[in-house]
mmCIF file of C-alpha atoms and ligand atoms in Angstrom:
data_model
loop_
_atom_site.group_PDB
_atom_site.id
_atom_site.type_symbol
_atom_site.label_atom_id
_atom_site.label_comp_id
_atom_site.label_asym_id
_atom_site.label_seq_id
_atom_site.Cartn_x
_atom_site.Cartn_y
_atom_site.Cartn_z
ATOM 1 C CA MET A 170 -199.201 -82.847 30.277
ATOM 2 C CA GLN A 171 -197.402 -82.047 26.038
ATOM 3 C CA TYR A 172 -194.169 -81.107 26.481
ATOM 4 C CA LEU A 173 -193.721 -79.133 22.685
ATOM 5 C CA LEU A 174 -190.863 -76.479 22.592
ATOM 6 C CA LEU A 175 -189.775 -74.921 19.085
ATOM 7 C CA CYS A 176 -186.293 -74.819 18.188
ATOM 8 C CA ALA A 177 -184.934 -72.861 15.338
ATOM 9 C CA ALA A 178 -181.017 -73.135 16.120
ATOM 10 C CA ILE A 179 -180.905 -76.460 13.062
ATOM 11 C CA LEU A 180 -177.531 -75.385 11.301
ATOM 12 C CA LEU A 181 -178.838 -76.186 7.707
ATOM 13 C CA PRO A 182 -175.936 -77.392 5.491
ATOM 14 C CA GLU A 183 -173.962 -74.947 4.954
ATOM 15 C CA SER A 184 -175.222 -72.817 2.086
ATOM 16 C CA LEU A 185 -178.525 -71.283 3.468
ATOM 17 C CA ALA A 186 -177.781 -69.584 6.902
ATOM 18 C CA PHE A 187 -181.078 -68.911 8.423
ATOM 19 C CA PRO A 188 -181.145 -67.206 11.794
ATOM 20 C CA VAL A 189 -181.016 -68.777 15.370
ATOM 21 C CA GLN A 190 -183.878 -67.666 17.492
ATOM 22 C CA PHE A 191 -182.147 -66.538 20.615
ATOM 23 C CA LYS A 192 -178.711 -63.720 19.674
ATOM 24 C CA PRO A 193 -177.767 -61.346 22.724
ATOM 25 C CA GLU A 194 -176.559 -58.711 22.610
ATOM 26 C CA SER A 195 -173.420 -58.394 23.138
ATOM 27 C CA TRP A 196 -172.615 -56.999 26.944
ATOM 28 C CA SER A 197 -169.324 -55.130 27.596
ATOM 29 C CA ASN A 198 -169.411 -56.470 31.202
ATOM 30 C CA THR A 199 -170.977 -59.306 33.550
ATOM 31 C CA ASP A 200 -173.614 -58.706 33.579
ATOM 32 C CA LEU A 201 -175.390 -60.837 36.173
ATOM 33 C CA GLU A 202 -179.120 -60.188 35.349
ATOM 34 C CA LYS A 203 -178.205 -61.180 31.558
ATOM 35 C CA VAL A 204 -176.425 -64.146 33.225
ATOM 36 C CA LYS A 205 -179.363 -65.066 35.783
ATOM 37 C CA ALA A 206 -182.061 -64.865 32.546
ATOM 38 C CA TYR A 207 -179.797 -66.414 30.425
ATOM 39 C CA LEU A 208 -179.497 -69.968 33.155
ATOM 40 C CA ASP A 209 -183.827 -69.060 33.704
ATOM 41 C CA LYS A 210 -184.490 -69.448 29.523
ATOM 42 C CA PHE A 211 -182.095 -71.910 29.134
ATOM 43 C CA TYR A 212 -181.426 -74.083 32.513
ATOM 44 C CA PRO A 213 -185.251 -73.835 33.664
ATOM 45 C CA VAL A 214 -185.128 -75.561 37.267
ATOM 46 C CA PRO A 215 -187.031 -78.061 36.762
ATOM 47 C CA THR A 216 -189.289 -78.543 40.126
ATOM 48 C CA LYS A 217 -191.047 -75.644 41.823
ATOM 49 C CA GLU A 218 -190.081 -76.808 45.480
ATOM 50 C CA LYS A 219 -186.189 -76.993 44.511
ATOM 51 C CA SER A 220 -184.178 -73.969 44.299
ATOM 52 C CA LEU A 221 -180.616 -73.762 43.364
ATOM 53 C CA SER A 222 -178.041 -71.067 43.727
ATOM 54 C CA LEU A 223 -176.994 -68.914 40.666
ATOM 55 C CA GLU A 224 -172.870 -70.907 41.658
ATOM 56 C CA GLU A 225 -174.984 -74.426 41.030
ATOM 57 C CA ARG A 226 -177.260 -73.372 37.581
ATOM 58 C CA ILE A 227 -173.387 -72.054 36.131
ATOM 59 C CA LYS A 228 -172.600 -75.858 37.065
ATOM 60 C CA GLU A 229 -175.735 -76.819 34.784
ATOM 61 C CA MET A 230 -174.657 -75.152 32.407
ATOM 62 C CA GLN A 231 -170.976 -75.638 32.644
ATOM 63 C CA LYS A 232 -171.413 -79.173 32.643
ATOM 64 C CA PHE A 233 -173.967 -79.444 29.359
ATOM 65 C CA PHE A 234 -170.859 -77.656 27.329
ATOM 66 C CA HIS A 235 -168.008 -79.908 28.754
ATOM 67 C CA LEU A 236 -166.196 -76.667 30.577
ATOM 68 C CA THR A 237 -164.185 -76.978 33.642
ATOM 69 C CA VAL A 238 -166.887 -76.741 36.293
ATOM 70 C CA THR A 239 -166.426 -74.310 38.445
ATOM 71 C CA GLY A 240 -169.915 -72.839 39.540
ATOM 72 C CA LYS A 241 -167.916 -69.212 38.750
ATOM 73 C CA LEU A 242 -168.436 -67.595 35.697
ATOM 74 C CA ASN A 243 -165.089 -67.687 34.046
ATOM 75 C CA ALA A 244 -163.910 -66.527 29.883
ATOM 76 C CA GLU A 245 -164.845 -69.433 29.200
ATOM 77 C CA THR A 246 -168.388 -69.430 30.223
ATOM 78 C CA GLU A 247 -169.266 -66.176 29.483
ATOM 79 C CA GLU A 248 -168.141 -66.540 25.703
ATOM 80 C CA ILE A 249 -170.704 -69.400 25.239
ATOM 81 C CA MET A 250 -173.217 -67.484 27.046
ATOM 82 C CA LYS A 251 -173.221 -64.736 24.364
ATOM 83 C CA GLN A 252 -172.654 -66.978 21.456
ATOM 84 C CA PRO A 253 -175.916 -67.225 19.061
ATOM 85 C CA ARG A 254 -177.775 -70.709 19.433
ATOM 86 C CA CYS A 255 -181.032 -72.403 19.949
ATOM 87 C CA GLY A 256 -183.901 -71.205 21.921
ATOM 88 C CA VAL A 257 -184.633 -73.913 23.374
ATOM 89 C CA PRO A 258 -183.098 -75.025 26.829
ATOM 90 C CA ASP A 259 -180.463 -77.490 27.046
ATOM 91 C CA ILE A 260 -181.771 -79.482 30.175
ATOM 92 C CA GLY A 261 -184.972 -81.379 31.000
ATOM 93 C CA GLU A 262 -183.201 -84.025 33.235
ATOM 94 C CA TYR A 263 -180.523 -84.986 30.940
ATOM 95 C CA ASN A 264 -181.945 -86.338 27.549
ATOM 96 C CA THR A 265 -185.404 -87.235 28.930
ATOM 97 C CA PHE A 266 -188.450 -84.971 29.325
ATOM 98 C CA PRO A 267 -189.023 -82.669 32.716
ATOM 99 C CA GLY A 268 -191.524 -86.379 34.677
ATOM 100 C CA ASN A 269 -189.539 -89.046 32.102
ATOM 101 C CA PRO A 270 -193.447 -89.222 30.305
ATOM 102 C CA ARG A 271 -192.871 -92.522 28.259
ATOM 103 C CA TRP A 272 -195.649 -94.785 26.922
ATOM 104 C CA LYS A 273 -196.277 -97.846 29.204
ATOM 105 C CA ARG A 274 -196.998 -100.403 25.865
ATOM 106 C CA THR A 275 -193.903 -101.659 23.995
ATOM 107 C CA HIS A 276 -196.781 -102.516 21.050
ATOM 108 C CA LEU A 277 -197.709 -99.292 19.404
ATOM 109 C CA THR A 278 -199.091 -97.539 16.204
ATOM 110 C CA TYR A 279 -198.603 -95.183 14.066
ATOM 111 C CA LYS A 280 -201.027 -93.321 11.017
ATOM 112 C CA ILE A 281 -199.317 -91.636 8.102
ATOM 113 C CA VAL A 282 -202.507 -89.077 7.636
ATOM 114 C CA LYS A 283 -201.376 -86.214 5.117
ATOM 115 C CA TYR A 284 -198.123 -87.099 2.451
ATOM 116 C CA THR A 285 -195.955 -84.469 1.273
ATOM 117 C CA THR A 286 -195.369 -83.796 -2.378
ATOM 118 C CA ASP A 287 -192.226 -83.983 -2.668
ATOM 119 C CA LEU A 288 -191.184 -87.675 -2.435
ATOM 120 C CA PRO A 289 -193.695 -90.568 -4.228
ATOM 121 C CA GLN A 290 -195.459 -91.881 -1.194
ATOM 122 C CA LYS A 291 -193.561 -95.658 -1.463
ATOM 123 C CA LYS A 292 -190.563 -93.396 -0.257
ATOM 124 C CA VAL A 293 -192.521 -91.595 2.673
ATOM 125 C CA ASP A 294 -194.066 -94.956 4.155
ATOM 126 C CA ASP A 295 -190.057 -95.879 3.442
ATOM 127 C CA ALA A 296 -188.661 -93.745 5.332
ATOM 128 C CA ILE A 297 -190.711 -93.130 8.303
ATOM 129 C CA ARG A 298 -190.573 -97.108 8.648
ATOM 130 C CA ARG A 299 -186.528 -97.023 8.267
ATOM 131 C CA ALA A 300 -187.029 -94.601 10.988
ATOM 132 C CA PHE A 301 -188.734 -96.086 13.751
ATOM 133 C CA MET A 302 -186.686 -99.515 13.012
ATOM 134 C CA VAL A 303 -183.908 -97.084 14.530
ATOM 135 C CA TRP A 304 -185.661 -97.183 17.485
ATOM 136 C CA SER A 305 -187.048 -100.478 17.280
ATOM 137 C CA ASP A 306 -183.951 -101.828 16.689
ATOM 138 C CA VAL A 307 -182.178 -101.120 19.905
ATOM 139 C CA THR A 308 -185.311 -101.451 22.445
ATOM 140 C CA PRO A 309 -188.443 -103.840 23.073
ATOM 141 C CA LEU A 310 -191.178 -101.445 21.437
ATOM 142 C CA GLN A 311 -192.856 -102.210 18.440
ATOM 143 C CA PHE A 312 -194.197 -99.996 15.942
ATOM 144 C CA GLN A 313 -197.327 -101.322 13.822
ATOM 145 C CA ARG A 314 -198.777 -99.607 10.789
ATOM 146 C CA VAL A 315 -202.432 -98.710 10.886
ATOM 147 C CA PHE A 316 -204.480 -97.099 7.840
ATOM 148 C CA ASN A 317 -208.268 -96.869 10.144
ATOM 149 C CA GLY A 318 -208.711 -95.963 13.638
ATOM 150 C CA PRO A 319 -206.805 -93.984 15.989
ATOM 151 C CA ALA A 320 -202.913 -94.597 16.483
ATOM 152 C CA ASP A 321 -200.491 -94.036 19.379
ATOM 153 C CA ILE A 322 -198.101 -91.621 16.780
ATOM 154 C CA VAL A 323 -199.761 -89.417 13.999
ATOM 155 C CA ILE A 324 -197.505 -88.704 11.063
ATOM 156 C CA ALA A 325 -198.618 -85.657 9.149
ATOM 157 C CA PHE A 326 -196.937 -83.452 7.093
ATOM 158 C CA ALA A 327 -198.427 -79.705 7.076
ATOM 159 C CA ARG A 328 -198.162 -75.510 6.602
ATOM 160 C CA ARG A 329 -198.361 -73.129 8.529
ATOM 161 C CA GLU A 330 -200.613 -72.826 11.040
ATOM 162 C CA HIS A 331 -201.958 -76.498 11.159
ATOM 163 C CA GLY A 332 -204.207 -76.733 14.225
ATOM 164 C CA ASP A 333 -202.036 -77.838 17.421
ATOM 165 C CA GLY A 334 -201.480 -74.094 17.928
ATOM 166 C CA TYR A 335 -197.398 -74.199 16.717
ATOM 167 C CA PRO A 336 -198.116 -73.364 13.370
ATOM 168 C CA PHE A 337 -194.597 -73.634 10.682
ATOM 169 C CA ASP A 338 -192.407 -71.459 9.858
ATOM 170 C CA GLY A 339 -192.154 -71.958 6.233
ATOM 171 C CA ARG A 340 -188.919 -72.970 4.252
ATOM 172 C CA GLY A 341 -186.309 -73.413 6.755
ATOM 173 C CA ASN A 342 -185.806 -72.731 10.066
ATOM 174 C CA THR A 343 -188.089 -75.746 12.618
ATOM 175 C CA LEU A 344 -188.222 -78.706 10.037
ATOM 176 C CA ALA A 345 -190.853 -81.001 12.139
ATOM 177 C CA HIS A 346 -191.700 -81.219 15.874
ATOM 178 C CA ALA A 347 -193.366 -83.842 17.889
ATOM 179 C CA PHE A 348 -194.845 -84.223 20.935
ATOM 180 C CA ALA A 349 -193.721 -86.058 23.701
ATOM 181 C CA PRO A 350 -195.886 -89.976 24.643
ATOM 182 C CA GLY A 351 -199.275 -89.047 26.309
ATOM 183 C CA GLU A 352 -202.879 -88.474 24.966
ATOM 184 C CA GLY A 353 -204.118 -86.528 22.215
ATOM 185 C CA LEU A 354 -201.633 -85.161 20.851
ATOM 186 C CA GLY A 355 -199.008 -87.022 22.727
ATOM 187 C CA GLY A 356 -196.609 -89.014 20.667
ATOM 188 C CA ASP A 357 -197.033 -86.855 17.373
ATOM 189 C CA ALA A 358 -194.772 -86.198 14.455
ATOM 190 C CA HIS A 359 -195.433 -83.089 12.314
ATOM 191 C CA PHE A 360 -193.312 -81.979 9.228
ATOM 192 C CA ASP A 361 -192.894 -79.140 7.541
ATOM 193 C CA ASP A 362 -194.516 -79.574 4.272
ATOM 194 C CA ASP A 363 -192.383 -76.207 3.526
ATOM 195 C CA GLU A 364 -189.827 -77.622 2.962
ATOM 196 C CA ARG A 365 -188.191 -79.616 0.374
ATOM 197 C CA TRP A 366 -187.661 -83.207 1.774
ATOM 198 C CA SER A 367 -184.867 -85.640 0.343
ATOM 199 C CA GLU A 368 -185.120 -89.337 0.530
ATOM 200 C CA PHE A 369 -180.935 -88.883 0.358
ATOM 201 C CA ASN A 370 -179.823 -85.518 -0.958
ATOM 202 C CA LYS A 371 -178.042 -83.843 1.648
ATOM 203 C CA GLU A 372 -180.921 -80.836 1.959
ATOM 204 C CA VAL A 373 -183.215 -82.308 4.295
ATOM 205 C CA ASN A 374 -183.622 -86.037 5.033
ATOM 206 C CA LEU A 375 -186.335 -86.949 5.793
ATOM 207 C CA PHE A 376 -185.210 -90.364 7.288
ATOM 208 C CA LEU A 377 -183.119 -88.748 9.322
ATOM 209 C CA VAL A 378 -185.168 -85.825 10.805
ATOM 210 C CA ALA A 379 -188.207 -88.248 11.402
ATOM 211 C CA ALA A 380 -185.821 -90.410 13.327
ATOM 212 C CA HIS A 381 -185.196 -87.547 15.481
ATOM 213 C CA GLU A 382 -188.814 -87.107 16.424
ATOM 214 C CA PHE A 383 -189.773 -90.034 16.659
ATOM 215 C CA GLY A 384 -187.125 -89.845 19.754
ATOM 216 C CA HIS A 385 -188.599 -86.703 21.367
ATOM 217 C CA SER A 386 -191.840 -88.961 20.071
ATOM 218 C CA LEU A 387 -190.975 -91.539 22.829
ATOM 219 C CA GLY A 388 -189.553 -88.832 25.468
ATOM 220 C CA LEU A 389 -186.392 -88.338 24.460
ATOM 221 C CA GLY A 390 -185.023 -84.307 24.685
ATOM 222 C CA HIS A 391 -181.875 -82.926 23.288
ATOM 223 C CA SER A 392 -178.414 -84.543 23.977
ATOM 224 C CA ASN A 393 -175.776 -82.344 24.458
ATOM 225 C CA VAL A 394 -173.194 -85.101 22.594
ATOM 226 C CA PRO A 395 -172.677 -84.109 18.956
ATOM 227 C CA GLU A 396 -172.634 -86.993 17.513
ATOM 228 C CA ALA A 397 -175.944 -88.518 19.061
ATOM 229 C CA LEU A 398 -179.078 -88.485 16.856
ATOM 230 C CA MET A 399 -181.136 -86.100 19.116
ATOM 231 C CA TYR A 400 -178.440 -83.600 19.080
ATOM 232 C CA PRO A 401 -179.937 -80.429 18.268
ATOM 233 C CA VAL A 402 -178.097 -79.587 15.511
ATOM 234 C CA TYR A 403 -178.955 -80.702 11.989
ATOM 235 C CA SER A 404 -175.898 -82.769 9.932
ATOM 236 C CA TYR A 405 -176.402 -84.843 7.133
ATOM 237 C CA VAL A 406 -175.211 -88.449 7.142
ATOM 238 C CA HIS A 407 -175.747 -90.544 4.659
ATOM 239 C CA PRO A 408 -179.187 -92.693 5.342
ATOM 240 C CA ALA A 409 -177.457 -96.519 4.917
ATOM 241 C CA THR A 410 -174.707 -95.633 6.843
ATOM 242 C CA PHE A 411 -176.091 -93.791 10.041
ATOM 243 C CA ARG A 412 -175.455 -95.571 13.291
ATOM 244 C CA LEU A 413 -177.632 -94.750 16.381
ATOM 245 C CA SER A 414 -175.089 -93.128 18.612
ATOM 246 C CA ALA A 415 -174.295 -94.852 21.847
ATOM 247 C CA ASP A 416 -175.607 -91.857 23.928
ATOM 248 C CA ASP A 417 -178.720 -91.649 21.765
ATOM 249 C CA LYS A 418 -179.059 -96.138 23.240
ATOM 250 C CA ARG A 419 -178.497 -95.010 26.521
ATOM 251 C CA GLY A 420 -181.656 -92.389 26.397
ATOM 252 C CA ILE A 421 -183.736 -94.873 25.120
ATOM 253 C CA TRP A 422 -182.628 -97.764 27.542
ATOM 254 C CA LYS A 423 -183.310 -95.754 30.203
ATOM 255 C CA LEU A 424 -186.951 -94.994 29.308
ATOM 256 C CA TYR A 425 -187.404 -98.774 27.800
ATOM 257 C CA GLY A 426 -184.904 -101.260 28.343
ATOM 258 C CA ARG A 427 -182.691 -103.241 26.277
ATOM 259 C CA LYS A 428 -183.956 -105.186 22.905
ATOM 260 C CA SER A 429 -184.380 -109.039 24.815
ATOM 261 C CA SER A 430 -181.548 -110.923 23.029
ATOM 262 C CA ASN A 431 -184.087 -113.686 21.495
ATOM 263 C CA SER A 432 -186.287 -111.431 19.574
HETATM 264 N N1 TQI B 573 -187.412 -79.161 15.786
HETATM 265 C C1 TQI B 573 -187.666 -79.023 16.509
HETATM 266 C C2 TQI B 573 -186.741 -80.072 17.523
HETATM 267 O O1 TQI B 573 -187.460 -81.339 16.485
HETATM 268 C C3 TQI B 573 -188.669 -79.074 18.000
HETATM 269 C C4 TQI B 573 -188.251 -78.989 18.867
HETATM 270 C C5 TQI B 573 -187.004 -78.735 19.919
HETATM 271 C C6 TQI B 573 -188.680 -79.792 19.786
HETATM 272 N N2 TQI B 573 -187.295 -79.365 21.311
HETATM 273 C C7 TQI B 573 -187.988 -79.851 21.378
HETATM 274 C C8 TQI B 573 -189.213 -80.929 19.642
HETATM 275 C C9 TQI B 573 -188.279 -80.813 21.767
HETATM 276 C C10 TQI B 573 -190.077 -81.804 20.445
HETATM 277 C C11 TQI B 573 -189.116 -81.873 21.518
HETATM 278 O O2 TQI B 573 -185.421 -80.269 17.786
HETATM 279 S S1 TQI B 573 -186.559 -78.570 14.249
HETATM 280 C C12 TQI B 573 -183.552 -80.928 14.033
HETATM 281 C C13 TQI B 573 -181.675 -81.184 14.529
HETATM 282 C C14 TQI B 573 -185.282 -79.750 14.339
HETATM 283 C C15 TQI B 573 -184.035 -79.890 14.105
HETATM 284 O O3 TQI B 573 -186.820 -78.519 13.255
HETATM 285 O O4 TQI B 573 -185.485 -78.146 14.779
HETATM 286 C C16 TQI B 573 -183.328 -82.224 13.548
HETATM 287 C C17 TQI B 573 -186.098 -80.989 13.516
HETATM 288 F F1 TQI B 573 -181.631 -81.806 15.458
HETATM 289 F F2 TQI B 573 -181.447 -81.106 13.303
HETATM 290 F F3 TQI B 573 -181.412 -79.868 14.381
HETATM 291 C C18 TQI B 573 -185.116 -82.353 13.590
HETATM 292 CL CL1 TQI B 573 -182.781 -83.653 13.530
HETATM 293 CA CA1 CA B 574 -189.594 -74.600 8.106
HETATM 294 ZN ZN1 ZN B 575 -197.760 -79.553 14.549
HETATM 295 ZN ZN1 ZN B 576 -185.163 -82.254 18.645
#
């Protein structure tokens, strides 16, 4: 099963403001239906058998935003619910996907099938290689580039409709997407070629976005920790000073374990 959610709340470089996907109308007073709709959208109950009370679901949301966990609607909670936000749910078993899909092998292959013309191929190859290293540095995972035949993670730059039913949207908004581990499209990462991809620039940094997407390719969802690579808001750090946050490590270790000390 594939999990792919299209987010849009990437807050890109200050100067470019893109609309966020979900902007609730302002509410005059507490409207239970709207609260429920908000929770349904962003805090979906993971399994059908399990049903959570409204109170428990409000607690989830308060936990996510580091609010005081009361399970009751209060001003603080309502304030957050009224804010424009990304259309992607905030949970899915913390920072993995529902059902914890993961690769059952530690040796994975990747193939770059279509390049952008924004950067020389060598720079693209290098950014992709370094983005995989972010994850192989801390886990037993090894990534091998292949040129022919099938690969676990197929990487492509593409515009608009590109054959998977999740068309890109032109410049801005969605920058890239990736599929959770699995057969076929599983693990694949696509980059919107209508973006201006860059090496060091603040614009859209290929290394950072690729490292984030590969997190998804390996089974990580979004994190609520602002320093995390998997936090669903784009913030630029110079690739040379990039460091994986403790939260990202905890997430990836949960799926694959730590890198053994002698390798
Ligand atoms: N693309 C979304 C993202 O990768 C697509 C998406 C949302 C997604 N939820 C998902 C993909 C769950 C797989 C699984 O988050 S994006 C950022 C960040 C995007 C956003 O273009 O919005 C980055 C791509 F974190 F900055 F907001 C890369 Cl780094
Ligand atoms: Ca786009
Ligand atoms: Zn795609
Ligand atoms: Zn993401």
